[in-house]
Tab-separated table of C-alpha atoms in Angstrom:
chain	number	residue	atom	x	y	z
A	934	MET	CA	36.057	143.605	130.665
A	935	SER	CA	36.674	141.548	133.800
A	936	GLN	CA	36.662	138.307	131.794
A	937	GLU	CA	39.268	139.697	129.386
A	938	ILE	CA	41.478	140.693	132.306
A	939	LEU	CA	41.168	137.321	134.036
A	940	ALA	CA	41.692	135.208	130.897
A	941	PRO	CA	45.473	135.756	130.629
A	942	ARG	CA	45.854	134.853	134.280
A	943	ARG	CA	43.996	131.605	133.793
A	944	ARG	CA	46.104	130.774	130.743
A	945	GLY	CA	49.295	131.607	132.555
A	946	SER	CA	48.330	129.533	135.580
A	947	ARG	CA	47.510	126.607	133.310
A	948	GLY	CA	50.952	126.751	131.746
A	949	THR	CA	52.603	127.070	135.148
A	950	SER	CA	50.629	124.094	136.441
A	951	SER	CA	51.704	121.984	133.450
A	952	ARG	CA	55.355	122.840	134.003
A	953	ALA	CA	55.062	122.118	137.721
A	954	THR	CA	53.465	118.728	137.000
A	955	LEU	CA	56.205	117.820	134.548
A	956	ILE	CA	58.980	118.938	136.924
A	957	LEU	CA	57.427	117.010	139.822
A	958	GLY	CA	57.167	113.897	137.654
A	959	LEU	CA	60.793	114.185	136.566
A	960	ALA	CA	61.891	114.666	140.184
A	961	LEU	CA	59.992	111.611	141.470
A	962	THR	CA	61.143	109.424	138.610
A	963	GLY	CA	64.680	110.770	138.978
A	964	VAL	CA	64.892	109.454	142.552
A	965	VAL	CA	64.257	105.904	141.325
A	966	VAL	CA	66.599	106.344	138.359
A	967	VAL	CA	69.406	107.474	140.679
A	968	LEU	CA	68.865	104.439	142.925
A	969	ALA	CA	68.996	102.119	139.921
A	970	LEU	CA	72.139	103.713	138.476
A	971	VAL	CA	73.947	103.681	141.816
A	972	SER	CA	73.058	99.995	142.249
A	973	LEU	CA	75.065	99.213	139.121
A	974	VAL	CA	78.317	100.342	140.753
A	975	TRP	CA	77.655	100.140	144.498
A	976	LEU	CA	75.430	98.257	146.905
A	977	PRO	CA	75.472	98.462	150.726
A	978	TYR	CA	75.661	94.651	150.902
A	979	ALA	CA	75.940	91.786	148.452
A	980	GLN	CA	72.625	90.679	146.999
A	981	GLY	CA	72.640	87.336	148.821
A	982	ASP	CA	74.299	88.528	152.045
A	983	THR	CA	72.311	87.158	155.010
A	984	SER	CA	74.713	88.322	157.729
A	985	GLY	CA	72.179	90.717	159.236
A	986	GLY	CA	69.809	89.679	161.969
A	987	ARG	CA	66.355	88.537	160.997
A	988	LEU	CA	63.703	91.284	160.790
A	989	GLU	CA	65.896	93.972	162.328
A	990	GLY	CA	64.607	97.518	162.418
A	991	ALA	CA	66.204	100.553	160.826
A	992	SER	CA	69.727	101.248	162.055
A	993	ALA	CA	73.050	102.714	160.947
A	994	ALA	CA	74.073	99.308	159.597
A	995	HIS	CA	70.755	98.635	157.845
A	996	TRP	CA	68.999	101.865	156.896
A	997	ILE	CA	65.512	100.373	156.538
A	998	GLY	CA	66.112	97.096	158.345
A	999	THR	CA	66.434	93.501	157.197
A	1000	ASP	CA	64.055	90.847	155.898
A	1001	LYS	CA	63.219	87.447	157.383
A	1002	LEU	CA	66.392	85.959	155.884
A	1003	GLY	CA	68.660	88.660	157.277
A	1004	ARG	CA	69.204	90.471	153.964
A	1005	ASP	CA	69.549	94.249	153.871
A	1006	LEU	CA	66.274	95.759	152.671
A	1007	PHE	CA	67.851	98.899	151.207
A	1008	THR	CA	70.041	96.711	149.013
A	1009	GLN	CA	66.963	94.815	147.849
A	1010	LEU	CA	65.175	98.108	147.230
A	1011	MET	CA	67.998	99.398	144.994
A	1012	ILE	CA	68.044	96.191	142.964
A	1013	GLY	CA	64.258	96.374	142.685
A	1014	ALA	CA	64.532	99.884	141.244
A	1015	ARG	CA	66.837	98.545	138.542
A	1016	ILE	CA	64.395	95.740	137.712
A	1017	ALA	CA	61.363	98.058	137.649
A	1018	LEU	CA	63.034	100.483	135.246
A	1019	SER	CA	64.327	97.647	133.058
A	1020	VAL	CA	60.887	96.092	132.774
A	1021	GLY	CA	59.232	99.455	132.147
A	1022	ALA	CA	61.712	100.512	129.465
A	1023	GLY	CA	61.836	97.101	127.774
A	1024	SER	CA	58.065	96.668	127.739
A	1025	VAL	CA	57.471	100.171	126.401
A	1026	ALA	CA	60.078	99.627	123.683
A	1027	ILE	CA	58.351	96.424	122.531
A	1028	ALA	CA	54.916	98.054	122.698
A	1029	ALA	CA	56.172	101.077	120.744
A	1030	VAL	CA	57.794	99.069	117.947
A	1031	LEU	CA	54.908	96.632	117.486
A	1032	GLY	CA	52.104	99.061	118.219
A	1033	ILE	CA	53.302	101.924	116.035
A	1034	THR	CA	54.069	99.546	113.161
A	1035	LEU	CA	50.652	97.871	113.301
A	1036	GLY	CA	48.891	101.202	113.728
A	1037	LEU	CA	50.581	102.710	110.682
A	1038	VAL	CA	49.857	99.602	108.605
A	1039	ALA	CA	46.187	99.811	109.566
A	1040	ALA	CA	46.047	103.546	108.801
A	1041	PHE	CA	47.495	103.077	105.293
A	1042	ALA	CA	45.791	99.735	104.538
A	1043	ARG	CA	42.808	99.092	102.336
A	1044	PRO	CA	39.427	99.133	104.139
A	1045	TRP	CA	39.113	95.347	104.439
A	1046	LEU	CA	42.577	94.990	105.995
A	1047	ASP	CA	42.012	98.004	108.219
A	1048	ASP	CA	38.758	96.507	109.505
A	1049	THR	CA	40.440	93.143	110.133
A	1050	LEU	CA	43.328	94.683	112.066
A	1051	SER	CA	40.950	96.922	114.023
A	1052	ALA	CA	38.821	93.942	115.056
A	1053	TRP	CA	41.923	92.026	116.145
A	1054	LEU	CA	43.134	95.026	118.159
A	1055	ASP	CA	39.732	95.285	119.847
A	1056	VAL	CA	40.013	91.657	120.927
A	1057	MET	CA	43.519	92.205	122.274
A	1058	ILE	CA	42.509	95.339	124.171
A	1059	ALA	CA	39.589	93.451	125.735
A	1060	PHE	CA	42.118	91.248	127.551
A	1061	PRO	CA	43.641	92.990	130.591
A	1062	VAL	CA	47.406	93.428	130.255
A	1063	LEU	CA	48.035	91.534	133.481
A	1064	LEU	CA	45.895	88.554	132.442
A	1065	LEU	CA	47.559	88.314	129.041
A	1066	ALA	CA	50.985	88.607	130.650
A	1067	MET	CA	50.125	85.833	133.123
A	1068	LEU	CA	49.163	83.521	130.260
A	1069	ILE	CA	52.372	84.212	128.327
A	1070	VAL	CA	54.609	83.868	131.401
A	1071	ALA	CA	52.844	80.634	132.379
A	1072	VAL	CA	53.640	79.180	128.944
A	1073	GLN	CA	57.232	80.451	128.627
A	1074	GLY	CA	58.233	80.174	132.273
A	1075	ALA	CA	59.009	82.846	134.834
A	1076	SER	CA	61.990	84.996	133.890
A	1077	LEU	CA	62.753	88.676	133.524
A	1078	GLY	CA	62.825	88.390	129.730
A	1079	SER	CA	59.464	86.612	129.661
A	1080	VAL	CA	57.928	89.311	131.849
A	1081	ILE	CA	59.191	92.110	129.596
A	1082	LEU	CA	57.997	90.323	126.442
A	1083	ALA	CA	54.600	89.477	127.915
A	1084	ILE	CA	53.865	92.980	129.189
A	1085	GLY	CA	55.152	94.580	125.985
A	1086	LEU	CA	52.906	92.384	123.832
A	1087	GLY	CA	49.954	93.103	126.099
A	1088	MET	CA	50.392	96.879	125.785
A	1089	SER	CA	51.128	96.928	122.044
A	1090	ALA	CA	47.452	96.727	121.058
A	1091	VAL	CA	46.653	99.951	122.937
A	1092	ILE	CA	49.510	101.789	121.216
A	1093	ALA	CA	48.512	100.349	117.839
A	1094	ARG	CA	44.921	101.544	118.222
A	1095	LEU	CA	46.038	105.029	119.241
A	1096	THR	CA	48.570	105.210	116.393
A	1097	ARG	CA	45.915	104.204	113.855
A	1098	VAL	CA	43.486	106.887	115.045
A	1099	LEU	CA	46.111	109.639	115.137
A	1100	ALA	CA	47.615	108.647	111.785
A	1101	LYS	CA	44.224	108.629	110.050
A	1102	ARG	CA	43.604	112.170	111.287
A	1103	VAL	CA	46.912	113.325	109.847
A	1104	LEU	CA	46.267	111.551	106.535
A	1105	GLN	CA	43.104	113.624	106.071
A	1106	GLU	CA	45.043	116.883	106.048
A	1107	GLN	CA	45.499	118.832	102.827
A	1108	TYR	CA	49.294	118.790	102.970
A	1109	ILE	CA	49.175	114.982	102.808
A	1110	THR	CA	47.122	115.208	99.623
A	1111	ALA	CA	49.664	117.661	98.241
A	1112	ALA	CA	52.524	115.336	99.175
A	1113	ARG	CA	50.864	112.402	97.432
A	1114	THR	CA	50.146	114.517	94.368
A	1115	SER	CA	53.787	115.541	94.178
A	1116	GLY	CA	54.802	111.870	94.067
A	1117	THR	CA	56.007	111.400	97.652
A	1118	ARG	CA	56.188	107.705	98.526
A	1119	TRP	CA	54.355	106.367	101.525
A	1120	LEU	CA	57.571	105.981	103.522
A	1121	GLY	CA	58.286	109.662	102.932
A	1122	ILE	CA	54.794	110.533	104.136
A	1123	VAL	CA	55.199	108.349	107.237
A	1124	PHE	CA	58.579	109.701	108.330
A	1125	GLY	CA	58.166	113.207	106.972
A	1126	HIS	CA	54.610	114.021	108.019
A	1127	VAL	CA	52.772	111.373	110.036
A	1128	LEU	CA	55.278	110.397	112.722
A	1129	PRO	CA	56.465	113.968	113.477
A	1130	ASN	CA	52.851	115.050	114.032
A	1131	ILE	CA	51.762	112.133	116.227
A	1132	ALA	CA	55.014	111.651	118.154
A	1133	PRO	CA	54.119	114.027	121.050
A	1134	MET	CA	50.807	112.266	121.730
A	1135	LEU	CA	52.471	108.864	121.468
A	1136	ALA	CA	55.172	109.945	123.936
A	1137	SER	CA	52.513	110.852	126.495
A	1138	ALA	CA	50.709	107.532	125.967
A	1139	LEU	CA	53.936	105.538	126.259
A	1140	ALA	CA	54.755	107.304	129.531
A	1141	LEU	CA	51.423	106.115	130.909
A	1142	GLN	CA	52.121	102.598	129.645
A	1143	PHE	CA	55.463	102.691	131.487
A	1144	GLY	CA	53.616	103.005	134.793
A	1145	ILE	CA	51.230	100.223	133.815
A	1146	ALA	CA	54.194	97.987	132.981
A	1147	VAL	CA	55.804	98.637	136.378
A	1148	LEU	CA	52.587	97.748	138.194
A	1149	ALA	CA	52.078	94.662	136.020
A	1150	GLU	CA	55.600	93.419	136.767
A	1151	ALA	CA	55.081	93.977	140.497
A	1152	SER	CA	51.781	92.084	140.344
A	1153	LEU	CA	53.349	89.165	138.467
A	1154	SER	CA	56.229	89.003	140.943
A	1155	TYR	CA	53.786	89.127	143.845
A	1156	LEU	CA	51.986	86.120	142.348
A	1157	GLY	CA	55.264	84.263	141.811
A	1158	LEU	CA	55.223	84.671	138.018
A	1159	GLY	CA	57.837	87.417	137.783
A	1160	ALA	CA	61.609	87.318	137.742
A	1161	PRO	CA	62.696	84.361	139.909
A	1162	PRO	CA	64.944	84.719	142.983
A	1163	PRO	CA	67.441	86.112	143.725
A	1164	ASN	CA	66.002	88.999	141.683
A	1165	ALA	CA	64.679	91.447	144.256
A	1166	SER	CA	61.565	92.742	142.531
A	1167	TRP	CA	59.454	95.151	144.548
A	1168	GLY	CA	56.450	92.881	144.046
A	1169	ARG	CA	58.336	89.909	145.464
A	1170	LEU	CA	59.498	92.012	148.422
A	1171	LEU	CA	55.861	92.841	149.138
A	1172	GLN	CA	54.900	89.171	148.909
A	1173	GLU	CA	57.674	88.129	151.272
A	1174	ALA	CA	56.824	90.884	153.759
A	1175	GLN	CA	53.099	90.210	154.003
A	1176	GLY	CA	53.555	87.602	156.722
A	1177	THR	CA	55.726	89.868	158.894
A	1178	VAL	CA	54.050	93.218	158.257
A	1179	LEU	CA	53.137	93.641	161.931
A	1180	THR	CA	56.590	92.852	163.307
A	1181	ALA	CA	58.632	94.513	160.561
A	1182	PRO	CA	56.342	96.981	158.734
A	1183	LEU	CA	59.155	98.684	156.791
A	1184	GLY	CA	59.563	95.546	154.687
A	1185	ALA	CA	56.123	96.193	153.175
A	1186	ILE	CA	55.885	99.975	153.452
A	1187	VAL	CA	59.119	100.889	151.669
A	1188	PRO	CA	58.642	98.776	148.477
A	1189	GLY	CA	55.038	99.964	148.316
A	1190	LEU	CA	56.118	103.596	148.580
A	1191	ALA	CA	58.759	103.010	145.911
A	1192	LEU	CA	56.078	101.729	143.543
A	1193	VAL	CA	53.872	104.723	144.300
A	1194	VAL	CA	56.727	107.179	143.711
A	1195	LEU	CA	57.707	105.677	140.351
A	1196	VAL	CA	54.180	105.268	139.007
A	1197	LEU	CA	53.142	108.751	140.158
A	1198	GLY	CA	56.304	110.150	138.614
A	1199	VAL	CA	55.723	108.709	135.153
A	1200	ASN	CA	52.019	109.614	135.314
A	1201	PHE	CA	52.910	113.220	136.129
A	1202	ILE	CA	55.370	113.200	133.232
A	1203	ALA	CA	52.609	111.910	130.940
A	1204	ASP	CA	50.211	114.620	132.159
A	1205	GLY	CA	52.843	117.308	131.647
A	1206	LEU	CA	53.671	116.078	128.161
A	1207	ARG	CA	49.998	115.919	127.265
A	1208	ALA	CA	49.451	119.503	128.422
A	1209	PHE	CA	52.389	120.781	126.388
A	1210	THR	CA	51.456	118.833	123.253
A	1211	ASP	CA	47.685	119.436	123.363
A	1212	PRO	CA	46.920	121.990	120.600
A	1213	THR	CA	44.135	123.622	122.644
A	1214	THR	CA	46.463	124.053	125.602
A	1215	ARG	CA	49.199	125.508	123.394
A	1216	ARG	CA	46.757	128.012	121.939
A	1217	ALA	CA	45.585	128.970	125.441
A	1218	ARG	CA	49.168	129.708	126.463
C-alpha cells in the first residue's frame, strides 16, 4: 500500500526534475546566445581598440577590466560568445548531415557493406575529436572555417554509429515489414518511419556534441590552432591571460566561467531532452 502511494510522487518528481533541468539548460545557454546576438549590433568598444590602460581592473568604463594590450575584456567576451556558438552550430550541422547519412546507409546496406562501414566508424571513434581536429587544422591552416570542418568531421563518426544502431532497431519493427510489403520505397521508410522515431534521441546526442565542439574549439585556440587573431575566442583569451593571472585574474576567470556556463547549459538541455524522449521515463510519467 505504501509503495503504491509513493510511486506517483516519485514519478511526478522525476518529471519535475526533467523540466527543471531543461529550463536551467535553456536559461544558461540563453545568456550566451543573448551576448552573441547583441554583439552583432553593439559592442562597448571596437574589437581592436587598445585605448584602455593595460591590465586595468573592473570599472564603469571597462566592466571586467582590460587585457595586456589595453583591449576591453567584455568586448572580447561578447565576440567570443559569437565564435563559440558559430563553431558549435556549424560543427553539429556537419556532424548531423554526414553522421546521419552514413548511419542510415549502414543500417540499410547489405551485411558486407554494413560491416565495412562499422569497422571504419570504429577506427574514427578511436581517434579523440581534438586530436583529429588538430591534424586537419594543421594540414589546412588555422581558420574559423577549418576549425568548424575539423570538429564536425571528428564528431560525425559518433553520430553515424548512433544513427545506425537506432535505425536498425526501428527496421526490426513490424510496421516496417508492413510498409515494405505494401511497396513503400526505402526513402519513404526513412522519412516516414525511421527518422521520426530516432529524431528525439539524435537531438539529445547532438546537444551533447555541441558542448564537445565548444570545448574542442577552445582547446584548439588555446594551442594556437584555432581562429587566428583578431578573433577573440575564449580559448585564446585564456591563453593570453595565463601569464597575468595573478595581476589580472578576471582575464582568465571570466572566459573560463563563460565556457562552463555554455557547456553546462547544453549538457542540461541534452539531459532534459533525453528524459522527455526516453520511453521508460515517459511511461513513468
